[in-house]
Amino acid sequence: MPRTGRPRAFNRDEAVLAAMFLFWEHGFESTSLAQLRAAMGHISAASFYAAFESKEALFRETVERYKATYGRVMESFHDPRLAPKAAIEQGLRRSARMQTEVSHPLGCLVVLSGISCSPENQHIQEMLAKEREKNRDGIKDCIERAVANGELPDTVDVPMLVTLFDTFLLGISTQARDGIPFKQIDAAITQLMSIWDALSRKNG
Amino acid sequence: MPRTGRPRAFNRDEAVLAAMFLFWEHGFESTSLAQLRAAMGHISAASFYAAFESKEALFRETVERYKATYGRVMESFHDPRLAPKAAIEQGLRRSARMQTEVSHPLGCLVVLSGISCSPENQHIQEMLAKEREKNRDGIKDCIERAVANGELPDTVDVPMLVTLFDTFLLGISTQARDGIPFKQIDAAITQLMSIWDALSRKNG
DNA sequence: TGAATTTTATACTAATCGATCCAGAAGTTC
DNA sequence: GAACTTCTGGATCGATTAGTATAAAATTCA
């Protein structure tokens, strides 16, 4: 926090939020500086660079903001206090609900905003891929815990089950973009989770 | 086909193929004219526009080419001669195999190449969304046929089942991009299809 | 009141974007 | 060969890209 100097004429937090919505909707490369500055209250280029350093630095900041807010719908994957099945189910349902809300862009920023970039921005794609890997690892942890505590048989194909739930999770982004209502996705999640019960019954 | 005049110095079909790979990998907006022309053998701008009219016209042509080649992995959704379950299963497995092949970009062009665009190219997004809707309709037809012929009970929630399979199908694109091997996705498909058998057993 | 600090507006950079135009070469048909 | 058609290289278009230089304006602290 600066103690002296001319005070900033715009709210930095609100500006990051506005940028997040733009990146979320149009992606990193397709969001221009002009759009970002306009959404921040038509601030000048000088003000933009003084506050955010660069377009890429701002994007990274919006990803962090996303993870700390909307992205928390998936935190159950990393909560060892939750029962494994409940952790996965909750993450899926909350993701589906969040991604279909109309108060912000549809789908998931981590999946959509950098899925296709120019070669010079490949590191952006890789950064987002690493974020997706964290979610995948969380799902894997849940399934491994279920095997460890006997909830699932130890004959279960863990990578297969991880892929089953993670592929569905990733598909929600495009479904949400295509306007599929939450209730349909939520009902599909119920059906998907029935696989867990079927596998668990075989354990008896 | 022109009967007279100087013949084109590059192969138009090969040029469309090269363009398809670029759009597939980087998306519509992030693929520049310079990249396209370089991939076509460093042809001039004049040659490009004489042959393809515009970047957007070329993109539409590559989408058609994609549908007629790689995209045919999903044609089973629209084949009423196939048993409903086999049609869906085959479409999923062939999609997973094709999207993980290393001889071309990973994932599906229809899902990835226009998922986030600038506002001025929203019609590109909508065009691809319509293509995805056709696949979705194909899956729906399969499920409705299964209900009609008694393979699935008429109490089944059709939109829910369509969403279940379609969400997984759409998720394959990102999974493939993230390097998940075909065998894992294929095994997940086997598990996913077990839902069909469980629903069909209840019918007895 | 004045020095120090920070943000502001304005103007500007070099590069790239998709797209166009023209002169002339190159290949075709007759 | 003449007439005709088409393609090609090169220059160029206006607009936009991300990013910067400069100096005035607004604040805090001495």
GROMACS .gro file of C-alpha atoms (C1' of nucleotides) in nm:
model
  468
    1MET     CA    1   0.000   0.000   0.000
    2PRO     CA    2   0.153   0.334  -0.102
    3ARG     CA    3   0.159   0.591   0.174
    4THR     CA    4   0.219   0.892  -0.049
    5GLY     CA    5   0.156   0.987  -0.410
    6ARG     CA    6  -0.150   1.050  -0.616
    7PRO     CA    7  -0.419   0.799  -0.528
    8ARG     CA    8  -0.540   0.552  -0.789
    9ALA     CA    9  -0.862   0.670  -0.952
   10PHE     CA   10  -1.005   0.319  -0.999
   11ASN     CA   11  -1.062   0.026  -0.769
   12ARG     CA   12  -0.794  -0.232  -0.834
   13ASP     CA   13  -0.995  -0.526  -0.695
   14GLU     CA   14  -1.294  -0.441  -0.908
   15ALA     CA   15  -1.066  -0.403  -1.209
   16VAL     CA   16  -0.922  -0.752  -1.158
   17LEU     CA   17  -1.276  -0.888  -1.129
   18ALA     CA   18  -1.377  -0.720  -1.454
   19ALA     CA   19  -1.065  -0.859  -1.622
   20MET     CA   20  -1.143  -1.206  -1.488
   21PHE     CA   21  -1.488  -1.198  -1.645
   22LEU     CA   22  -1.341  -1.090  -1.981
   23PHE     CA   23  -1.069  -1.357  -1.981
   24TRP     CA   24  -1.328  -1.612  -1.869
   25GLU     CA   25  -1.559  -1.525  -2.155
   26HIS     CA   26  -1.316  -1.464  -2.442
   27GLY     CA   27  -0.991  -1.630  -2.335
   28PHE     CA   28  -0.644  -1.487  -2.282
   29GLU     CA   29  -0.546  -1.402  -2.638
   30SER     CA   30  -0.885  -1.292  -2.764
   31THR     CA   31  -0.920  -1.036  -2.485
   32SER     CA   32  -0.752  -0.713  -2.595
   33LEU     CA   33  -0.591  -0.443  -2.385
   34ALA     CA   34  -0.854  -0.202  -2.515
   35GLN     CA   35  -1.135  -0.428  -2.388
   36LEU     CA   36  -0.968  -0.470  -2.051
   37ARG     CA   37  -0.910  -0.097  -2.008
   38ALA     CA   38  -1.266  -0.018  -2.110
   39ALA     CA   39  -1.405  -0.270  -1.863
   40MET     CA   40  -1.191  -0.115  -1.591
   41GLY     CA   41  -1.360   0.222  -1.642
   42HIS     CA   42  -1.178   0.343  -1.953
   43ILE     CA   43  -0.847   0.379  -1.775
   44SER     CA   44  -0.542   0.483  -1.975
   45ALA     CA   45  -0.274   0.245  -2.097
   46ALA     CA   46  -0.030   0.409  -1.857
   47SER     CA   47  -0.261   0.344  -1.562
   48PHE     CA   48  -0.307  -0.015  -1.672
   49TYR     CA   49   0.063  -0.094  -1.690
   50ALA     CA   50   0.138   0.093  -1.368
   51ALA     CA   51  -0.116  -0.122  -1.186
   52PHE     CA   52  -0.077  -0.462  -1.353
   53GLU     CA   53   0.268  -0.472  -1.518
   54SER     CA   54   0.150  -0.660  -1.828
   55LYS     CA   55  -0.145  -0.839  -1.982
   56GLU     CA   56   0.003  -1.174  -1.887
   57ALA     CA   57   0.071  -1.072  -1.526
   58LEU     CA   58  -0.289  -0.957  -1.499
   59PHE     CA   59  -0.409  -1.286  -1.644
   60ARG     CA   60  -0.211  -1.482  -1.387
   61GLU     CA   61  -0.361  -1.266  -1.116
   62THR     CA   62  -0.713  -1.332  -1.245
   63VAL     CA   63  -0.645  -1.707  -1.242
   64GLU     CA   64  -0.541  -1.679  -0.878
   65ARG     CA   65  -0.852  -1.477  -0.804
   66TYR     CA   66  -1.065  -1.737  -0.981
   67LYS     CA   67  -0.910  -2.020  -0.781
   68ALA     CA   68  -0.973  -1.831  -0.459
   69THR     CA   69  -1.340  -1.764  -0.541
   70TYR     CA   70  -1.538  -1.947  -0.809
   71GLY     CA   71  -1.279  -2.225  -0.836
   72ARG     CA   72  -1.338  -2.327  -0.475
   73VAL     CA   73  -1.632  -2.540  -0.588
   74MET     CA   74  -1.373  -2.812  -0.639
   75GLU     CA   75  -1.198  -2.783  -0.305
   76SER     CA   76  -1.379  -3.092  -0.179
   77PHE     CA   77  -1.142  -3.299  -0.394
   78HIS     CA   78  -0.864  -3.194  -0.157
   79ASP     CA   79  -1.049  -3.227   0.172
   80PRO     CA   80  -0.946  -3.554   0.344
   81ARG     CA   81  -1.214  -3.504   0.609
   82LEU     CA   82  -1.486  -3.576   0.354
   83ALA     CA   83  -1.583  -3.929   0.259
   84PRO     CA   84  -1.429  -4.006  -0.082
   85LYS     CA   85  -1.755  -4.054  -0.268
   86ALA     CA   86  -1.909  -3.743  -0.112
   87ALA     CA   87  -1.599  -3.541  -0.198
   88ILE     CA   88  -1.617  -3.631  -0.566
   89GLU     CA   89  -1.992  -3.596  -0.588
   90GLN     CA   90  -1.989  -3.258  -0.416
   91GLY     CA   91  -1.712  -3.129  -0.641
   92LEU     CA   92  -1.902  -3.234  -0.952
   93ARG     CA   93  -2.237  -3.093  -0.839
   94ARG     CA   94  -2.095  -2.762  -0.721
   95SER     CA   95  -1.893  -2.726  -1.039
   96ALA     CA   96  -2.201  -2.788  -1.250
   97ARG     CA   97  -2.402  -2.534  -1.051
   98MET     CA   98  -2.132  -2.267  -1.059
   99GLN     CA   99  -2.055  -2.310  -1.427
  100THR     CA  100  -2.421  -2.274  -1.529
  101GLU     CA  101  -2.485  -1.962  -1.321
  102VAL     CA  102  -2.583  -1.659  -1.527
  103SER     CA  103  -2.414  -1.402  -1.304
  104HIS     CA  104  -2.081  -1.468  -1.474
  105PRO     CA  105  -1.948  -1.633  -1.793
  106LEU     CA  106  -2.048  -1.996  -1.848
  107GLY     CA  107  -1.808  -2.286  -1.801
  108CYS     CA  108  -1.474  -2.293  -1.621
  109LEU     CA  109  -1.204  -2.030  -1.672
  110VAL     CA  110  -0.924  -2.282  -1.615
  111VAL     CA  111  -1.059  -2.504  -1.893
  112LEU     CA  112  -1.173  -2.243  -2.144
  113SER     CA  113  -0.952  -1.935  -2.128
  114GLY     CA  114  -0.635  -2.089  -2.268
  115ILE     CA  115  -0.726  -2.413  -2.439
  116SER     CA  116  -0.598  -2.285  -2.773
  117CYS     CA  117  -0.323  -2.025  -2.798
  118SER     CA  118  -0.063  -1.903  -3.043
  119PRO     CA  119   0.273  -2.083  -3.021
  120GLU     CA  120   0.424  -1.786  -2.838
  121ASN     CA  121   0.173  -1.829  -2.555
  122GLN     CA  122   0.211  -2.201  -2.509
  123HIS     CA  123   0.328  -2.140  -2.153
  124ILE     CA  124  -0.019  -2.001  -2.076
  125GLN     CA  125  -0.173  -2.328  -2.193
  126GLU     CA  126   0.075  -2.522  -1.982
  127MET     CA  127   0.005  -2.311  -1.675
  128LEU     CA  128  -0.367  -2.387  -1.700
  129ALA     CA  129  -0.297  -2.754  -1.773
  130LYS     CA  130  -0.107  -2.769  -1.444
  131GLU     CA  131  -0.409  -2.628  -1.264
  132ARG     CA  132  -0.626  -2.897  -1.417
  133GLU     CA  133  -0.372  -3.156  -1.310
  134LYS     CA  134  -0.417  -3.044  -0.949
  135ASN     CA  135  -0.788  -3.119  -0.971
  136ARG     CA  136  -0.713  -3.452  -1.130
  137ASP     CA  137  -0.471  -3.534  -0.849
  138GLY     CA  138  -0.741  -3.445  -0.598
  139ILE     CA  139  -0.984  -3.688  -0.759
  140LYS     CA  140  -0.711  -3.951  -0.758
  141ASP     CA  141  -0.651  -3.896  -0.387
  142CYS     CA  142  -1.021  -3.949  -0.318
  143ILE     CA  143  -1.029  -4.278  -0.505
  144GLU     CA  144  -0.709  -4.403  -0.345
  145ARG     CA  145  -0.853  -4.323  -0.004
  146ALA     CA  146  -1.166  -4.518  -0.092
  147VAL     CA  147  -0.955  -4.817  -0.186
  148ALA     CA  148  -0.746  -4.781   0.128
  149ASN     CA  149  -1.045  -4.775   0.358
  150GLY     CA  150  -1.219  -5.061   0.179
  151GLU     CA  151  -1.495  -4.851   0.031
  152LEU     CA  152  -1.384  -4.963  -0.314
  153PRO     CA  153  -1.224  -5.302  -0.388
  154ASP     CA  154  -0.848  -5.297  -0.435
  155THR     CA  155  -0.900  -5.457  -0.773
  156VAL     CA  156  -1.045  -5.132  -0.906
  157ASP     CA  157  -0.862  -4.961  -1.191
  158VAL     CA  158  -0.774  -4.631  -1.024
  159PRO     CA  159  -0.653  -4.434  -1.330
  160MET     CA  160  -0.963  -4.549  -1.517
  161LEU     CA  161  -1.194  -4.419  -1.244
  162VAL     CA  162  -1.003  -4.092  -1.220
  163THR     CA  163  -1.041  -4.047  -1.595
  164LEU     CA  164  -1.410  -4.132  -1.577
  165PHE     CA  165  -1.491  -3.856  -1.328
  166ASP     CA  166  -1.237  -3.605  -1.459
  167THR     CA  167  -1.351  -3.637  -1.820
  168PHE     CA  168  -1.708  -3.569  -1.713
  169LEU     CA  169  -1.590  -3.274  -1.503
  170LEU     CA  170  -1.403  -3.123  -1.798
  171GLY     CA  171  -1.701  -3.178  -2.026
  172ILE     CA  172  -1.921  -2.963  -1.806
  173SER     CA  173  -1.745  -2.650  -1.935
  174THR     CA  174  -1.855  -2.701  -2.294
  175GLN     CA  175  -2.198  -2.821  -2.190
  176ALA     CA  176  -2.247  -2.507  -1.985
  177ARG     CA  177  -2.130  -2.293  -2.278
  178ASP     CA  178  -2.382  -2.472  -2.498
  179GLY     CA  179  -2.662  -2.379  -2.263
  180ILE     CA  180  -2.741  -2.717  -2.108
  181PRO     CA  181  -2.933  -2.641  -1.787
  182PHE     CA  182  -2.792  -2.726  -1.445
  183LYS     CA  183  -3.068  -2.970  -1.363
  184GLN     CA  184  -2.983  -3.197  -1.656
  185ILE     CA  185  -2.613  -3.201  -1.568
  186ASP     CA  186  -2.698  -3.259  -1.204
  187ALA     CA  187  -2.921  -3.554  -1.293
  188ALA     CA  188  -2.640  -3.696  -1.506
  189ILE     CA  189  -2.407  -3.667  -1.207
  190THR     CA  190  -2.651  -3.873  -1.002
  191GLN     CA  191  -2.643  -4.140  -1.269
  192LEU     CA  192  -2.263  -4.119  -1.297
  193MET     CA  193  -2.222  -4.166  -0.922
  194SER     CA  194  -2.427  -4.485  -0.938
  195ILE     CA  195  -2.113  -4.642  -1.082
  196TRP     CA  196  -1.947  -4.588  -0.746
  197ASP     CA  197  -2.221  -4.780  -0.568
  198ALA     CA  198  -2.208  -5.062  -0.822
  199LEU     CA  199  -1.833  -5.099  -0.774
  200SER     CA  200  -1.866  -5.075  -0.400
  201ARG     CA  201  -2.136  -5.344  -0.389
  202LYS     CA  202  -1.907  -5.588  -0.564
  203ASN     CA  203  -1.682  -5.541  -0.265
  204GLY     CA  204  -1.915  -5.727  -0.029
  205MET     CA  205  -1.255  -2.580  -6.254
  206PRO     CA  206  -1.078  -2.329  -6.482
  207ARG     CA  207  -1.017  -2.451  -6.836
  208THR     CA  208  -0.751  -2.196  -6.926
  209GLY     CA  209  -0.503  -1.974  -6.746
  210ARG     CA  210  -0.197  -2.032  -6.536
  211PRO     CA  211  -0.244  -2.328  -6.302
  212ARG     CA  212  -0.215  -2.284  -5.927
  213ALA     CA  213   0.138  -2.343  -5.799
  214PHE     CA  214   0.028  -2.512  -5.475
  215ASN     CA  215  -0.205  -2.801  -5.403
  216ARG     CA  216  -0.530  -2.660  -5.275
  217ASP     CA  217  -0.637  -2.978  -5.096
  218GLU     CA  218  -0.307  -3.004  -4.913
  219ALA     CA  219  -0.330  -2.637  -4.823
  220VAL     CA  220  -0.674  -2.686  -4.668
  221LEU     CA  221  -0.537  -2.981  -4.472
  222ALA     CA  222  -0.247  -2.774  -4.342
  223ALA     CA  223  -0.489  -2.498  -4.245
  224MET     CA  224  -0.713  -2.749  -4.069
  225PHE     CA  225  -0.423  -2.867  -3.855
  226LEU     CA  226  -0.335  -2.508  -3.762
  227PHE     CA  227  -0.692  -2.413  -3.672
  228TRP     CA  228  -0.728  -2.743  -3.483
  229GLU     CA  229  -0.416  -2.674  -3.277
  230HIS     CA  230  -0.442  -2.299  -3.216
  231GLY     CA  231  -0.805  -2.209  -3.282
  232PHE     CA  232  -0.959  -1.971  -3.534
  233GLU     CA  233  -0.851  -1.636  -3.394
  234SER     CA  234  -0.507  -1.740  -3.272
  235THR     CA  235  -0.411  -1.871  -3.615
  236SER     CA  236  -0.274  -1.581  -3.823
  237LEU     CA  237  -0.274  -1.533  -4.198
  238ALA     CA  238   0.106  -1.541  -4.187
  239GLN     CA  239   0.101  -1.885  -4.020
  240LEU     CA  240  -0.154  -2.016  -4.266
  241ARG     CA  241   0.039  -1.892  -4.568
  242ALA     CA  242   0.365  -2.030  -4.433
  243ALA     CA  243   0.207  -2.371  -4.372
  244MET     CA  244   0.075  -2.367  -4.729
  245GLY     CA  245   0.428  -2.336  -4.864
  246HIS     CA  246   0.490  -1.965  -4.809
  247ILE     CA  247   0.234  -1.859  -5.063
  248SER     CA  248   0.165  -1.488  -5.112
  249ALA     CA  249  -0.131  -1.304  -4.969
  250ALA     CA  250  -0.266  -1.261  -5.321
  251SER     CA  251  -0.256  -1.636  -5.382
  252PHE     CA  252  -0.424  -1.699  -5.050
  253TYR     CA  253  -0.718  -1.469  -5.112
  254ALA     CA  254  -0.757  -1.582  -5.472
  255ALA     CA  255  -0.792  -1.940  -5.354
  256PHE     CA  256  -0.983  -1.906  -5.028
  257GLU     CA  257  -1.163  -1.569  -5.031
  258SER     CA  258  -1.100  -1.493  -4.662
  259LYS     CA  259  -0.969  -1.640  -4.340
  260GLU     CA  260  -1.322  -1.711  -4.224
  261ALA     CA  261  -1.423  -1.879  -4.550
  262LEU     CA  262  -1.116  -2.100  -4.523
  263PHE     CA  263  -1.203  -2.186  -4.164
  264ARG     CA  264  -1.553  -2.292  -4.265
  265GLU     CA  265  -1.403  -2.506  -4.538
  266THR     CA  266  -1.168  -2.672  -4.288
  267VAL     CA  267  -1.461  -2.748  -4.059
  268GLU     CA  268  -1.636  -2.919  -4.349
  269ARG     CA  269  -1.319  -3.110  -4.430
  270TYR     CA  270  -1.289  -3.212  -4.065
  271LYS     CA  271  -1.647  -3.335  -4.055
  272ALA     CA  272  -1.590  -3.537  -4.371
  273THR     CA  273  -1.272  -3.701  -4.239
  274TYR     CA  274  -1.168  -3.709  -3.874
  275GLY     CA  275  -1.515  -3.609  -3.755
  276ARG     CA  276  -1.668  -3.924  -3.900
  277VAL     CA  277  -1.572  -4.110  -3.583
  278MET     CA  278  -1.909  -3.991  -3.454
  279GLU     CA  279  -2.120  -4.092  -3.750
  280SER     CA  280  -2.245  -4.397  -3.560
  281PHE     CA  281  -2.467  -4.161  -3.361
  282HIS     CA  282  -2.665  -4.104  -3.680
  283ASP     CA  283  -2.675  -4.462  -3.809
  284PRO     CA  284  -3.018  -4.615  -3.733
  285ARG     CA  285  -2.895  -4.956  -3.850
  286LEU     CA  286  -2.674  -4.984  -3.543
  287ALA     CA  287  -2.810  -5.098  -3.209
  288PRO     CA  288  -2.849  -4.789  -2.987
  289LYS     CA  289  -2.600  -4.893  -2.723
  290ALA     CA  290  -2.343  -5.001  -2.982
  291ALA     CA  291  -2.388  -4.675  -3.170
  292ILE     CA  292  -2.310  -4.464  -2.863
  293GLU     CA  293  -2.029  -4.687  -2.745
  294GLN     CA  294  -1.866  -4.693  -3.087
  295GLY     CA  295  -1.888  -4.315  -3.122
  296LEU     CA  296  -1.726  -4.264  -2.784
  297ARG     CA  297  -1.445  -4.516  -2.840
  298ARG     CA  298  -1.363  -4.396  -3.189
  299SER     CA  299  -1.366  -4.035  -3.075
  300ALA     CA  300  -1.129  -4.116  -2.791
  301ARG     CA  301  -0.895  -4.303  -3.024
  302MET     CA  302  -0.895  -4.034  -3.292
  303GLN     CA  303  -0.852  -3.745  -3.048
  304THR     CA  304  -0.548  -3.906  -2.884
  305GLU     CA  305  -0.369  -3.991  -3.208
  306VAL     CA  306  -0.034  -3.815  -3.246
  307SER     CA  307  -0.053  -3.777  -3.625
  308HIS     CA  308  -0.262  -3.461  -3.583
  309PRO     CA  309  -0.351  -3.210  -3.307
  310LEU     CA  310  -0.505  -3.355  -2.991
  311GLY     CA  311  -0.872  -3.321  -2.906
  312CYS     CA  312  -1.163  -3.224  -3.132
  313LEU     CA  313  -1.153  -2.928  -3.369
  314VAL     CA  314  -1.526  -2.862  -3.330
  315VAL     CA  315  -1.488  -2.834  -2.953
  316LEU     CA  316  -1.154  -2.655  -2.928
  317SER     CA  317  -1.104  -2.422  -3.223
  318GLY     CA  318  -1.369  -2.167  -3.136
  319ILE     CA  319  -1.465  -2.214  -2.774
  320SER     CA  320  -1.352  -1.861  -2.686
  321CYS     CA  321  -1.356  -1.581  -2.941
  322SER     CA  322  -1.368  -1.203  -2.952
  323PRO     CA  323  -1.718  -1.055  -2.958
  324GLU     CA  324  -1.686  -0.984  -3.332
  325ASN     CA  325  -1.642  -1.356  -3.402
  326GLN     CA  326  -1.928  -1.481  -3.191
  327HIS     CA  327  -2.086  -1.626  -3.505
  328ILE     CA  328  -1.788  -1.862  -3.530
  329GLN     CA  329  -1.862  -1.988  -3.180
  330GLU     CA  330  -2.227  -2.031  -3.269
  331MET     CA  331  -2.145  -2.219  -3.589
  332LEU     CA  332  -1.938  -2.472  -3.394
  333ALA     CA  333  -2.202  -2.492  -3.121
  334LYS     CA  334  -2.452  -2.596  -3.389
  335GLU     CA  335  -2.218  -2.873  -3.500
  336ARG     CA  336  -2.198  -2.998  -3.142
  337GLU     CA  337  -2.576  -2.986  -3.123
  338LYS     CA  338  -2.596  -3.225  -3.417
  339ASN     CA  339  -2.389  -3.479  -3.226
  340ARG     CA  340  -2.605  -3.427  -2.925
  341ASP     CA  341  -2.916  -3.485  -3.132
  342GLY     CA  342  -2.762  -3.807  -3.264
  343ILE     CA  343  -2.706  -3.935  -2.912
  344LYS     CA  344  -3.062  -3.839  -2.828
  345ASP     CA  345  -3.194  -4.035  -3.127
  346CYS     CA  346  -3.004  -4.344  -3.009
  347ILE     CA  347  -3.152  -4.325  -2.662
  348GLU     CA  348  -3.503  -4.263  -2.789
  349ARG     CA  349  -3.470  -4.564  -3.018
  350ALA     CA  350  -3.359  -4.774  -2.722
  351VAL     CA  351  -3.666  -4.667  -2.529
  352ALA     CA  352  -3.890  -4.730  -2.829
  353ASN     CA  353  -3.762  -5.084  -2.881
  354GLY     CA  354  -3.774  -5.168  -2.513
  355GLU     CA  355  -3.400  -5.182  -2.465
  356LEU     CA  356  -3.432  -4.910  -2.203
  357PRO     CA  357  -3.739  -4.863  -1.979
  358ASP     CA  358  -3.972  -4.580  -2.079
  359THR     CA  359  -3.929  -4.435  -1.732
  360VAL     CA  360  -3.572  -4.338  -1.816
  361ASP     CA  361  -3.483  -3.968  -1.810
  362VAL     CA  362  -3.381  -3.918  -2.172
  363PRO     CA  363  -3.228  -3.567  -2.147
  364MET     CA  364  -3.032  -3.682  -1.843
  365LEU     CA  365  -2.883  -3.978  -2.031
  366VAL     CA  366  -2.802  -3.763  -2.333
  367THR     CA  367  -2.621  -3.519  -2.106
  368LEU     CA  368  -2.435  -3.803  -1.935
  369PHE     CA  369  -2.284  -3.936  -2.256
  370ASP     CA  370  -2.243  -3.599  -2.427
  371THR     CA  371  -2.065  -3.441  -2.131
  372PHE     CA  372  -1.817  -3.726  -2.128
  373LEU     CA  373  -1.772  -3.696  -2.503
  374LEU     CA  374  -1.697  -3.324  -2.477
  375GLY     CA  375  -1.458  -3.383  -2.190
  376ILE     CA  376  -1.243  -3.610  -2.406
  377SER     CA  377  -1.110  -3.306  -2.593
  378THR     CA  378  -0.949  -3.151  -2.287
  379GLN     CA  379  -0.832  -3.487  -2.156
  380ALA     CA  380  -0.662  -3.557  -2.487
  381ARG     CA  381  -0.501  -3.212  -2.480
  382ASP     CA  382  -0.375  -3.287  -2.131
  383GLY     CA  383  -0.205  -3.602  -2.253
  384ILE     CA  384  -0.429  -3.868  -2.098
  385PRO     CA  385  -0.361  -4.189  -2.293
  386PHE     CA  386  -0.627  -4.355  -2.505
  387LYS     CA  387  -0.631  -4.672  -2.299
  388GLN     CA  388  -0.738  -4.488  -1.984
  389ILE     CA  389  -1.018  -4.305  -2.163
  390ASP     CA  390  -1.123  -4.626  -2.334
  391ALA     CA  391  -1.138  -4.809  -2.000
  392ALA     CA  392  -1.349  -4.523  -1.858
  393ILE     CA  393  -1.586  -4.563  -2.152
  394THR     CA  394  -1.630  -4.930  -2.065
  395GLN     CA  395  -1.722  -4.829  -1.712
  396LEU     CA  396  -1.951  -4.554  -1.837
  397MET     CA  397  -2.138  -4.793  -2.063
  398SER     CA  398  -2.206  -5.023  -1.766
  399ILE     CA  399  -2.470  -4.766  -1.672
  400TRP     CA  400  -2.661  -4.868  -1.984
  401ASP     CA  401  -2.664  -5.231  -1.877
  402ALA     CA  402  -2.772  -5.141  -1.525
  403LEU     CA  403  -3.065  -4.938  -1.660
  404SER     CA  404  -3.156  -5.205  -1.909
  405ARG     CA  405  -3.156  -5.478  -1.641
  406LYS     CA  406  -3.413  -5.288  -1.441
  407ASN     CA  407  -3.634  -5.325  -1.742
  408GLY     CA  408  -3.678  -5.698  -1.690
  409DT     C1'  409   0.585   2.574   0.149
  410DG     C1'  410   0.840   2.231  -0.071
  411DA     C1'  411   1.040   1.772  -0.153
  412DA     C1'  412   0.918   1.300  -0.244
  413DT     C1'  413   0.614   0.977  -0.436
  414DT     C1'  414   0.267   0.783  -0.730
  415DT     C1'  415  -0.095   0.809  -1.074
  416DT     C1'  416  -0.272   1.046  -1.436
  417DA     C1'  417  -0.352   1.194  -1.944
  418DT     C1'  418  -0.156   1.241  -2.385
  419DA     C1'  419   0.107   1.108  -2.746
  420DC     C1'  420   0.358   0.769  -2.936
  421DT     C1'  421   0.626   0.346  -3.062
  422DA     C1'  422   0.722  -0.075  -3.361
  423DA     C1'  423   0.495  -0.476  -3.495
  424DT     C1'  424   0.124  -0.728  -3.656
  425DC     C1'  425  -0.356  -0.793  -3.793
  426DG     C1'  426  -0.660  -0.926  -4.212
  427DA     C1'  427  -0.710  -0.771  -4.656
  428DT     C1'  428  -0.630  -0.525  -5.120
  429DC     C1'  429  -0.416  -0.361  -5.541
  430DC     C1'  430  -0.126  -0.370  -5.941
  431DA     C1'  431   0.216  -0.499  -6.276
  432DG     C1'  432   0.380  -0.863  -6.498
  433DA     C1'  433   0.502  -1.336  -6.548
  434DA     C1'  434   0.328  -1.789  -6.662
  435DG     C1'  435   0.058  -2.113  -6.846
  436DT     C1'  436  -0.365  -2.230  -7.125
  437DT     C1'  437  -0.649  -2.272  -7.559
  438DC     C1'  438  -0.703  -2.187  -8.022
  439DG     C1'  439   0.241  -1.761  -8.247
  440DA     C1'  440  -0.184  -1.461  -8.065
  441DA     C1'  441  -0.533  -1.414  -7.741
  442DC     C1'  442  -0.686  -1.512  -7.310
  443DT     C1'  443  -0.696  -1.632  -6.831
  444DT     C1'  444  -0.498  -1.688  -6.394
  445DC     C1'  445  -0.151  -1.674  -6.065
  446DT     C1'  446   0.243  -1.449  -5.822
  447DG     C1'  447   0.556  -1.116  -5.589
  448DG     C1'  448   0.571  -0.700  -5.371
  449DA     C1'  449   0.405  -0.298  -5.201
  450DT     C1'  450   0.061  -0.125  -4.936
  451DC     C1'  451  -0.385  -0.040  -4.695
  452DG     C1'  452  -0.606   0.129  -4.239
  453DA     C1'  453  -0.681  -0.067  -3.807
  454DT     C1'  454  -0.528  -0.280  -3.408
  455DT     C1'  455  -0.181  -0.515  -3.120
  456DA     C1'  456   0.088  -0.481  -2.661
  457DG     C1'  457   0.359  -0.165  -2.450
  458DT     C1'  458   0.628   0.303  -2.339
  459DA     C1'  459   0.808   0.802  -2.281
  460DT     C1'  460   0.700   1.236  -2.081
  461DA     C1'  461   0.523   1.554  -1.794
  462DA     C1'  462   0.133   1.731  -1.539
  463DA     C1'  463  -0.167   1.633  -1.133
  464DA     C1'  464  -0.258   1.481  -0.675
  465DT     C1'  465  -0.130   1.303  -0.262
  466DT     C1'  466   0.184   1.255   0.207
  467DC     C1'  467   0.526   1.405   0.496
  468DA     C1'  468   0.874   1.734   0.653
   0.00000   0.00000   0.00000
